[in-house]
Amino acid sequence: MSQLTESAAGFQKPLLSQGSRSILLHVGIVILLFLLYFALPVYHSGNLARILVLAVFAMGYNVLFGYTGLLSLGHALFFASGMYGFGLAIQFIDVVPIVAIIIGLLSAVVVSVVVGILALRTTGVAFMIVTLMFAQAGYLTVLLFGEYTRGDEGFNIHRSDRVLFGFDLSQATNRYFCALILFAICFFLTAWLVHSRFGKTLVAIRENEERARMLGYDIQRHKLIAVIISGALSGAAGVAYALLFGYAGASFAAVQYSILPLLYVLLGGAGTTIGPLIGTVFMFYLIDLSSDLASAYLSSEFASAYMLIAGIVLILLTLFAPQGFAGLLRSKCKWLP
Amino acid sequence: MDFGPYLFVASLEGAITAAVLALTAVGLSIVFGIMRVVNVAHGEFYMLGAVLAWWITSMIAGHPALGFWVAIVAAPLLVGALAVLCDRFILNKVNYDPERTIVATIGLLYVIQQTTLMTFGPEARPVQAPFNERIALPWFEYGESGFQMIWPWGLSTTTYKLFVIVAAIIVLLVLWWVMTRTRIGLIMRATQLDQEMAQAHGIAVNKVYALVFGLGAALAALGAVLVVPIQQAYYLMGSDPLLLSFIVVIIGGLGSVLGTVVAAVLIGMSDGIISVFFTPTLAKILATLLVAFVLVFKPNGLFGKSRE
Amino acid sequence: MSLISTRGLSKNYAGLQAVSNVDFNLPEGQVRALIGPNGAGKTTFVGMLSGRIKSSSGSVIFSEKDITKLPAHKRMTMGMAYTFQITSVFSKLSVHENVALAARRVIRDKPSVVNAKVTSVLEKVYLADRYDQIAGDLSYGHQRLLEIGMGLAQSPKLFILDEPTQGLSATEVEGFIELIRVLSENTTILLIEHNMDVVMKAAHYITVLNFGEILAEGTPDEIRANQSVQTAYLGSH
C-alpha cells in the first residue's frame, strides 16, 4: 500500500520539479564558474580555462560513449581536425579568425561524417579498433605533412590572429570568459539534447539496440548523427584550444588525446551531463599536482610521466567504479540528468 | 648496389621482422582466440622484454653472451609472470568483459610504459649480441661467361640475424606441438571452443586464462629479446609491434596459429620491401588504414566469429 | 482484404530449408495463431514478416505494399509491432520510459500527449501502479506484459507476438487471453503460441507450420479435427 501511494505521488510532483531542478543545477554551475574567476588566484583561473575547453571535448565524447554506448578510441582525430582546420587555415590561407573557426568546425564535421559512415558498419570491439586506427592514420598524416604542420614540434598562432570581435584572446580575462561561453553553450546544448526525443532514443539504443530497432527507430541514422554531434563538439574544443592557447601540435592528434576524454568521462560518470566537467577537473588537477610533487621531490623524468597517473586511474576505475563520480551521486539522487 | 641484390637484402631484413612479428602476433592471437581479450598492452610486454634483456645483460659481468642467454630465458619468464598477475588482479576482476578489458589494458599500457620511462629512462640502450659474425652473401649474375657467382659489396648478413630466424621457427614449432599434441594444449583448445563446457568438465578456466595471458606476453617478450641486439631497447618501442600484430592477427584470422604465422611472414616480408619504396610514415598510414578497412568491410570474415 | 500476405516465401540456412514456399494471408481484424512443432520454422517465418531475418526468395506484402526489401525499422513505422520470444525490455529504464519510447516514435507531439498515451497503455496491461519502477526489477510476467504494452503504445495495425505466454503463471495466462480479446477490437494479431489452451481460446483462425511448410489452416474447431495435424503435432504432445 505504501508503495502504491509513493509511486502515485512520484507520478505527479517530482516530474514537474525534475526539469526545473535540472535547469537550476546547470545554470548554477555556470554561475559558479563565472564567479570562480574572480575568487581564484591567477594560476588556477588559467588552468580552469584549459579545463573548460577540455571539458567540452569530454562532453562531446560523452554524447557518443555515455549516451549512445559507442566506445570510440579515436576522438583525438576530431579534436585535431578542429585544431588543424583552424590553425592551418589561419596560417596558410590568411583568413580572418571567424572564418578559420568555421573552417575548423567544418573539417571536424566532415571527418566525423566519413569516420561515422565507415566505423558504424562495425560494432563492439571492432568499432573500438577501427576508430583507433583512423585516429592513428590521422596522427601520422599530421606528421607526414610536417612541412606545414611542423609535426610534433607544432606551431604557434600569432597573437594578432587570436582576436575575436575586438577581444584579444591571448589576454587572460578574455580567454577565460571565451572558454566559459563555449562551455556554457555546449553544456546547455548537451543537457537539452539528452532530454529531447532524440537523446532518449540514443539511451534506448545504448540499453538495448535490437529492441529499439524493433520499435521502429532507424539505429544507423541515430548513431551517425550521434557521431557527428560528438565529433562537432570535440572539434569545437580543438578549435578553441588553438584559438585560446595559440598553439597546434601533433601530440593533440596522438592516441593519448583519444584516451583522455574517455578517462574524463569514465571518472566523472558516463551518461551524465555534469560528469565530463567533474572528471576533467579532477583528472587535470591530479596530473598537475602529481607532476608538481614529482618535479619538486624526484626528477624531471617523473614529472614527464604524467600518463602513468592516467593509466593507474583508468585501471582503478574499470575495477572499482565503472559508473564514475556522477554515477555514484546519481544512485543517491535520481533526478540528476 | 644493383636493385636485385638490394631487394635480396631487404627481404632478408624482412624475414627477421617476420620472425619476430610471428612470435609477437601469435602471442596476441592466442590471447584473443582463447580468452576473447584484446590486449592493448601487448606491445608493452614486448618492450618490457627488451628492457629486461638490457637490464639482465648489464647486471651480469663476464662474457656478453652469458648475459644474453640468461636474458633469453629469464626476461620472457618475468614478463609472463607479470602478465599472470595482471590477469589475476585486473582482467579476472572485470570478468573479461570485452570493452572493460580494453580500457583496463590501455591503463596497463600507460602504467608499464611510464614506469619504464621513470626507471629505465628515455634513452635507447643497446644489448650486445652473443655472436655476430658477418657472412657475405653471393649473388648470381649473367656475365660474359654465362651465370656466375659474385660477391657484391654490402650484400651480407650476420650469424646472429640468421639465428633470430631459426630460433623463431623453433619456438613456433614447439608452440604448435604443445597446442596440438599435449594435454595442456587440448585443455586450451577446449576452453577456446566452449568456456562453460570446459568448466563443466572440470577444467579450471581461470587457471587456463592466467596461463594463456602469461604465455602470450612471454612470446612477445621473447620476440623482443631476440630483436634487441639488432634494434636497441627503448621505452616507446612497443607501439609498432602492437600495430603490426593487430594487422597480422586481423588478416590471419583470429586464434589460428597457422594463419597468424602465414600473415606475419607476409606482412613482415612486405614491410621490409615496402619500406624500400615508401617513407616509413606513409607505409604506417597505409597499414593502419588497411586494418580499419578490413574490419569495416570484412568484419566477420577476418575478425573471427566473435559476434553473431 | 489481407493486411499482410506472403507469396512463395522461403528461407535457406546453408542449404537447410527452414521455410519453404509459404503463401500466407492474414485478413485485417483477425487474431491468427501460428502453431507447429519445435523447429517448424515459426520464428524464422515471423522474422521474415517483421524484417529481422532476410528472406531467400518470395515476397511479403503489407497494407498492399511490397515490403520484401524494407529493413525492420521501416516496417515498424508502417504499422507493425513485434514482441520478442525472449523478453526484451530496456531493463535499466523505468516502466514509463519503456512505453514512452515506443509511443514517442508514433506520437510526434508534446510530452503531455505522450504521457497520456503511456498512462492509458499501462492501465490496459495492468501496470499502472508500477509507473516509476525500473523495468529490470519487474517480475518475469510483468516484463512480458510491459513488452505487450510497448507494442500497444505504437497503436499497430499488425501486432506480432512470439510466444507471449511462455513462462507465465496460469492466472497470468488467463489475463493475457482477456487482453488479446480487448486488443483484437482495434488490431490484427499474429501469435506464435505453444499453449494450445491459449490458441483455442484466443485465435479466430490457425495456421499450422510443419517442416517449413503450411500443413493446415482453419478455425480452431477444424484444426482440432484435422487428422494430419493431430499426427504431426497434437499427437506428439
PDB file of N, CA, C and O in Angstrom, chain B residues 49-96:
ATOM      1  N   GLY B  49      60.208  -6.903 -22.393  1.00  0.00           N
ATOM      2  CA  GLY B  49      61.147  -7.983 -22.689  1.00  0.00           C
ATOM      3  C   GLY B  49      62.506  -7.417 -23.084  1.00  0.00           C
ATOM      4  O   GLY B  49      63.554  -7.843 -22.576  1.00  0.00           O
ATOM      5  N   ALA B  50      62.480  -6.417 -23.953  1.00  0.00           N
ATOM      6  CA  ALA B  50      63.732  -5.821 -24.427  1.00  0.00           C
ATOM      7  C   ALA B  50      64.455  -5.099 -23.292  1.00  0.00           C
ATOM      8  O   ALA B  50      65.674  -5.219 -23.127  1.00  0.00           O
ATOM      9  N   VAL B  51      63.682  -4.347 -22.512  1.00  0.00           N
ATOM     10  CA  VAL B  51      64.297  -3.572 -21.428  1.00  0.00           C
ATOM     11  C   VAL B  51      64.883  -4.501 -20.365  1.00  0.00           C
ATOM     12  O   VAL B  51      66.000  -4.282 -19.876  1.00  0.00           O
ATOM     13  N   LEU B  52      64.153  -5.553 -20.041  1.00  0.00           N
ATOM     14  CA  LEU B  52      64.667  -6.522 -19.074  1.00  0.00           C
ATOM     15  C   LEU B  52      65.935  -7.187 -19.608  1.00  0.00           C
ATOM     16  O   LEU B  52      66.877  -7.436 -18.848  1.00  0.00           O
ATOM     17  N   ALA B  53      65.953  -7.458 -20.920  1.00  0.00           N
ATOM     18  CA  ALA B  53      67.145  -8.060 -21.513  1.00  0.00           C
ATOM     19  C   ALA B  53      68.338  -7.132 -21.321  1.00  0.00           C
ATOM     20  O   ALA B  53      69.433  -7.572 -20.983  1.00  0.00           O
ATOM     21  N   TRP B  54      68.114  -5.840 -21.512  1.00  0.00           N
ATOM     22  CA  TRP B  54      69.198  -4.884 -21.296  1.00  0.00           C
ATOM     23  C   TRP B  54      69.654  -4.912 -19.829  1.00  0.00           C
ATOM     24  O   TRP B  54      70.827  -4.959 -19.522  1.00  0.00           O
ATOM     25  N   TRP B  55      68.682  -4.904 -18.955  1.00  0.00           N
ATOM     26  CA  TRP B  55      68.959  -4.870 -17.521  1.00  0.00           C
ATOM     27  C   TRP B  55      69.739  -6.112 -17.082  1.00  0.00           C
ATOM     28  O   TRP B  55      70.744  -6.025 -16.392  1.00  0.00           O
ATOM     29  N   ILE B  56      69.275  -7.276 -17.543  1.00  0.00           N
ATOM     30  CA  ILE B  56      69.933  -8.524 -17.153  1.00  0.00           C
ATOM     31  C   ILE B  56      71.355  -8.574 -17.696  1.00  0.00           C
ATOM     32  O   ILE B  56      72.302  -8.893 -16.968  1.00  0.00           O
ATOM     33  N   THR B  57      71.522  -8.216 -18.971  1.00  0.00           N
ATOM     34  CA  THR B  57      72.876  -8.277 -19.538  1.00  0.00           C
ATOM     35  C   THR B  57      73.805  -7.276 -18.871  1.00  0.00           C
ATOM     36  O   THR B  57      74.997  -7.535 -18.729  1.00  0.00           O
ATOM     37  N   SER B  58      73.253  -6.140 -18.435  1.00  0.00           N
ATOM     38  CA  SER B  58      74.142  -5.174 -17.784  1.00  0.00           C
ATOM     39  C   SER B  58      74.462  -5.564 -16.340  1.00  0.00           C
ATOM     40  O   SER B  58      75.416  -5.092 -15.754  1.00  0.00           O
ATOM     41  N   MET B  59      73.629  -6.439 -15.764  1.00  0.00           N
ATOM     42  CA  MET B  59      73.869  -6.906 -14.401  1.00  0.00           C
ATOM     43  C   MET B  59      74.941  -7.977 -14.368  1.00  0.00           C
ATOM     44  O   MET B  59      75.694  -8.099 -13.402  1.00  0.00           O
ATOM     45  N   ILE B  60      74.939  -8.803 -15.418  1.00  0.00           N
ATOM     46  CA  ILE B  60      75.819  -9.983 -15.386  1.00  0.00           C
ATOM     47  C   ILE B  60      77.157  -9.652 -16.010  1.00  0.00           C
ATOM     48  O   ILE B  60      77.238  -9.275 -17.182  1.00  0.00           O
ATOM     49  N   ALA B  61      78.197  -9.763 -15.215  1.00  0.00           N
ATOM     50  CA  ALA B  61      79.538  -9.494 -15.727  1.00  0.00           C
ATOM     51  C   ALA B  61      80.038 -10.712 -16.504  1.00  0.00           C
ATOM     52  O   ALA B  61      79.353 -11.722 -16.595  1.00  0.00           O
ATOM     53  N   GLY B  62      81.214 -10.587 -17.031  1.00  0.00           N
ATOM     54  CA  GLY B  62      81.787 -11.709 -17.753  1.00  0.00           C
ATOM     55  C   GLY B  62      81.488 -11.614 -19.233  1.00  0.00           C
ATOM     56  O   GLY B  62      81.234 -10.529 -19.772  1.00  0.00           O
ATOM     57  N   HIS B  63      81.505 -12.749 -19.878  1.00  0.00           N
ATOM     58  CA  HIS B  63      81.303 -12.783 -21.313  1.00  0.00           C
ATOM     59  C   HIS B  63      79.908 -12.252 -21.677  1.00  0.00           C
ATOM     60  O   HIS B  63      78.917 -12.620 -21.038  1.00  0.00           O
ATOM     61  N   PRO B  64      79.788 -11.340 -22.664  1.00  0.00           N
ATOM     62  CA  PRO B  64      78.474 -10.770 -23.004  1.00  0.00           C
ATOM     63  C   PRO B  64      77.447 -11.830 -23.407  1.00  0.00           C
ATOM     64  O   PRO B  64      76.250 -11.651 -23.171  1.00  0.00           O
ATOM     65  N   ALA B  65      77.932 -12.919 -23.955  1.00  0.00           N
ATOM     66  CA  ALA B  65      76.994 -13.959 -24.384  1.00  0.00           C
ATOM     67  C   ALA B  65      76.260 -14.566 -23.192  1.00  0.00           C
ATOM     68  O   ALA B  65      75.080 -14.878 -23.270  1.00  0.00           O
ATOM     69  N   LEU B  66      76.962 -14.650 -22.067  1.00  0.00           N
ATOM     70  CA  LEU B  66      76.358 -15.249 -20.879  1.00  0.00           C
ATOM     71  C   LEU B  66      75.097 -14.479 -20.472  1.00  0.00           C
ATOM     72  O   LEU B  66      74.025 -15.056 -20.268  1.00  0.00           O
ATOM     73  N   GLY B  67      75.250 -13.163 -20.381  1.00  0.00           N
ATOM     74  CA  GLY B  67      74.110 -12.322 -20.016  1.00  0.00           C
ATOM     75  C   GLY B  67      72.952 -12.518 -20.978  1.00  0.00           C
ATOM     76  O   GLY B  67      71.798 -12.623 -20.561  1.00  0.00           O
ATOM     77  N   PHE B  68      73.264 -12.594 -22.244  1.00  0.00           N
ATOM     78  CA  PHE B  68      72.200 -12.751 -23.227  1.00  0.00           C
ATOM     79  C   PHE B  68      71.437 -14.058 -23.042  1.00  0.00           C
ATOM     80  O   PHE B  68      70.213 -14.088 -23.089  1.00  0.00           O
ATOM     81  N   TRP B  69      72.170 -15.142 -22.803  1.00  0.00           N
ATOM     82  CA  TRP B  69      71.488 -16.440 -22.658  1.00  0.00           C
ATOM     83  C   TRP B  69      70.631 -16.477 -21.398  1.00  0.00           C
ATOM     84  O   TRP B  69      69.565 -17.097 -21.389  1.00  0.00           O
ATOM     85  N   VAL B  70      71.114 -15.805 -20.359  1.00  0.00           N
ATOM     86  CA  VAL B  70      70.270 -15.710 -19.160  1.00  0.00           C
ATOM     87  C   VAL B  70      69.007 -14.907 -19.502  1.00  0.00           C
ATOM     88  O   VAL B  70      67.885 -15.293 -19.181  1.00  0.00           O
ATOM     89  N   ALA B  71      69.211 -13.787 -20.224  1.00  0.00           N
ATOM     90  CA  ALA B  71      68.091 -12.899 -20.541  1.00  0.00           C
ATOM     91  C   ALA B  71      67.040 -13.602 -21.385  1.00  0.00           C
ATOM     92  O   ALA B  71      65.833 -13.422 -21.174  1.00  0.00           O
ATOM     93  N   ILE B  72      67.481 -14.421 -22.329  1.00  0.00           N
ATOM     94  CA  ILE B  72      66.514 -15.012 -23.249  1.00  0.00           C
ATOM     95  C   ILE B  72      65.593 -15.988 -22.525  1.00  0.00           C
ATOM     96  O   ILE B  72      64.462 -16.246 -22.961  1.00  0.00           O
ATOM     97  N   VAL B  73      66.056 -16.505 -21.399  1.00  0.00           N
ATOM     98  CA  VAL B  73      65.201 -17.378 -20.592  1.00  0.00           C
ATOM     99  C   VAL B  73      64.440 -16.559 -19.546  1.00  0.00           C
ATOM    100  O   VAL B  73      63.228 -16.684 -19.391  1.00  0.00           O
ATOM    101  N   ALA B  74      65.181 -15.680 -18.860  1.00  0.00           N
ATOM    102  CA  ALA B  74      64.591 -15.003 -17.704  1.00  0.00           C
ATOM    103  C   ALA B  74      63.597 -13.913 -18.096  1.00  0.00           C
ATOM    104  O   ALA B  74      62.529 -13.793 -17.472  1.00  0.00           O
ATOM    105  N   ALA B  75      63.911 -13.117 -19.120  1.00  0.00           N
ATOM    106  CA  ALA B  75      63.036 -11.986 -19.456  1.00  0.00           C
ATOM    107  C   ALA B  75      61.621 -12.445 -19.812  1.00  0.00           C
ATOM    108  O   ALA B  75      60.647 -11.927 -19.255  1.00  0.00           O
ATOM    109  N   PRO B  76      61.464 -13.439 -20.726  1.00  0.00           N
ATOM    110  CA  PRO B  76      60.097 -13.897 -21.016  1.00  0.00           C
ATOM    111  C   PRO B  76      59.392 -14.457 -19.781  1.00  0.00           C
ATOM    112  O   PRO B  76      58.193 -14.224 -19.594  1.00  0.00           O
ATOM    113  N   LEU B  77      60.160 -15.139 -18.915  1.00  0.00           N
ATOM    114  CA  LEU B  77      59.526 -15.695 -17.716  1.00  0.00           C
ATOM    115  C   LEU B  77      59.024 -14.579 -16.799  1.00  0.00           C
ATOM    116  O   LEU B  77      57.915 -14.645 -16.280  1.00  0.00           O
ATOM    117  N   LEU B  78      59.860 -13.554 -16.610  1.00  0.00           N
ATOM    118  CA  LEU B  78      59.466 -12.442 -15.747  1.00  0.00           C
ATOM    119  C   LEU B  78      58.245 -11.717 -16.322  1.00  0.00           C
ATOM    120  O   LEU B  78      57.291 -11.415 -15.600  1.00  0.00           O
ATOM    121  N   VAL B  79      58.297 -11.452 -17.619  1.00  0.00           N
ATOM    122  CA  VAL B  79      57.173 -10.759 -18.259  1.00  0.00           C
ATOM    123  C   VAL B  79      55.915 -11.613 -18.185  1.00  0.00           C
ATOM    124  O   VAL B  79      54.820 -11.119 -17.883  1.00  0.00           O
ATOM    125  N   GLY B  80      56.092 -12.912 -18.423  1.00  0.00           N
ATOM    126  CA  GLY B  80      54.947 -13.819 -18.325  1.00  0.00           C
ATOM    127  C   GLY B  80      54.348 -13.802 -16.926  1.00  0.00           C
ATOM    128  O   GLY B  80      53.126 -13.750 -16.758  1.00  0.00           O
ATOM    129  N   ALA B  81      55.228 -13.791 -15.913  1.00  0.00           N
ATOM    130  CA  ALA B  81      54.741 -13.780 -14.528  1.00  0.00           C
ATOM    131  C   ALA B  81      53.974 -12.491 -14.245  1.00  0.00           C
ATOM    132  O   ALA B  81      52.907 -12.497 -13.619  1.00  0.00           O
ATOM    133  N   LEU B  82      54.500 -11.381 -14.747  1.00  0.00           N
ATOM    134  CA  LEU B  82      53.811 -10.098 -14.567  1.00  0.00           C
ATOM    135  C   LEU B  82      52.423 -10.145 -15.219  1.00  0.00           C
ATOM    136  O   LEU B  82      51.427  -9.694 -14.652  1.00  0.00           O
ATOM    137  N   ALA B  83      52.382 -10.742 -16.420  1.00  0.00           N
ATOM    138  CA  ALA B  83      51.105 -10.831 -17.133  1.00  0.00           C
ATOM    139  C   ALA B  83      50.108 -11.686 -16.354  1.00  0.00           C
ATOM    140  O   ALA B  83      48.915 -11.375 -16.296  1.00  0.00           O
ATOM    141  N   VAL B  84      50.603 -12.760 -15.750  1.00  0.00           N
ATOM    142  CA  VAL B  84      49.719 -13.607 -14.937  1.00  0.00           C
ATOM    143  C   VAL B  84      49.121 -12.785 -13.798  1.00  0.00           C
ATOM    144  O   VAL B  84      47.920 -12.862 -13.515  1.00  0.00           O
ATOM    145  N   LEU B  85      49.962 -11.956 -13.166  1.00  0.00           N
ATOM    146  CA  LEU B  85      49.453 -11.094 -12.094  1.00  0.00           C
ATOM    147  C   LEU B  85      48.396 -10.130 -12.628  1.00  0.00           C
ATOM    148  O   LEU B  85      47.359  -9.918 -11.992  1.00  0.00           O
ATOM    149  N   CYS B  86      48.660  -9.555 -13.798  1.00  0.00           N
ATOM    150  CA  CYS B  86      47.684  -8.630 -14.391  1.00  0.00           C
ATOM    151  C   CYS B  86      46.361  -9.345 -14.637  1.00  0.00           C
ATOM    152  O   CYS B  86      45.276  -8.797 -14.423  1.00  0.00           O
ATOM    153  N   ASP B  87      46.456 -10.584 -15.121  1.00  0.00           N
ATOM    154  CA  ASP B  87      45.239 -11.349 -15.363  1.00  0.00           C
ATOM    155  C   ASP B  87      44.473 -11.583 -14.071  1.00  0.00           C
ATOM    156  O   ASP B  87      43.274 -11.324 -13.991  1.00  0.00           O
ATOM    157  N   ARG B  88      45.213 -12.040 -13.044  1.00  0.00           N
ATOM    158  CA  ARG B  88      44.574 -12.340 -11.756  1.00  0.00           C
ATOM    159  C   ARG B  88      43.894 -11.113 -11.160  1.00  0.00           C
ATOM    160  O   ARG B  88      42.765 -11.160 -10.713  1.00  0.00           O
ATOM    161  N   PHE B  89      44.630  -9.998 -11.141  1.00  0.00           N
ATOM    162  CA  PHE B  89      44.168  -8.854 -10.351  1.00  0.00           C
ATOM    163  C   PHE B  89      43.393  -7.813 -11.164  1.00  0.00           C
ATOM    164  O   PHE B  89      42.809  -6.914 -10.590  1.00  0.00           O
ATOM    165  N   ILE B  90      43.421  -7.917 -12.478  1.00  0.00           N
ATOM    166  CA  ILE B  90      42.669  -6.931 -13.266  1.00  0.00           C
ATOM    167  C   ILE B  90      41.640  -7.607 -14.176  1.00  0.00           C
ATOM    168  O   ILE B  90      40.443  -7.465 -13.983  1.00  0.00           O
ATOM    169  N   LEU B  91      42.127  -8.352 -15.165  1.00  0.00           N
ATOM    170  CA  LEU B  91      41.202  -8.888 -16.171  1.00  0.00           C
ATOM    171  C   LEU B  91      40.157  -9.803 -15.543  1.00  0.00           C
ATOM    172  O   LEU B  91      38.974  -9.717 -15.841  1.00  0.00           O
ATOM    173  N   ASN B  92      40.633 -10.669 -14.656  1.00  0.00           N
ATOM    174  CA  ASN B  92      39.714 -11.589 -13.999  1.00  0.00           C
ATOM    175  C   ASN B  92      38.652 -10.840 -13.197  1.00  0.00           C
ATOM    176  O   ASN B  92      37.497 -11.252 -13.134  1.00  0.00           O
ATOM    177  N   LYS B  93      39.056  -9.707 -12.605  1.00  0.00           N
ATOM    178  CA  LYS B  93      38.130  -8.953 -11.758  1.00  0.00           C
ATOM    179  C   LYS B  93      37.045  -8.241 -12.559  1.00  0.00           C
ATOM    180  O   LYS B  93      36.027  -7.839 -11.998  1.00  0.00           O
ATOM    181  N   VAL B  94      37.279  -8.003 -13.842  1.00  0.00           N
ATOM    182  CA  VAL B  94      36.209  -7.397 -14.649  1.00  0.00           C
ATOM    183  C   VAL B  94      35.520  -8.461 -15.513  1.00  0.00           C
ATOM    184  O   VAL B  94      34.841  -8.135 -16.484  1.00  0.00           O
ATOM    185  N   ASN B  95      35.715  -9.720 -15.133  1.00  0.00           N
ATOM    186  CA  ASN B  95      35.042 -10.833 -15.804  1.00  0.00           C
ATOM    187  C   ASN B  95      35.289 -10.910 -17.301  1.00  0.00           C
ATOM    188  O   ASN B  95      34.451 -11.383 -18.055  1.00  0.00           O
ATOM    189  N   TYR B  96      36.431 -10.404 -17.730  1.00  0.00           N
ATOM    190  CA  TYR B  96      36.813 -10.472 -19.140  1.00  0.00           C
ATOM    191  C   TYR B  96      35.796  -9.807 -20.055  1.00  0.00           C
ATOM    192  O   TYR B  96      35.669 -10.166 -21.217  1.00  0.00           O
TER     193      TYR B  96
END
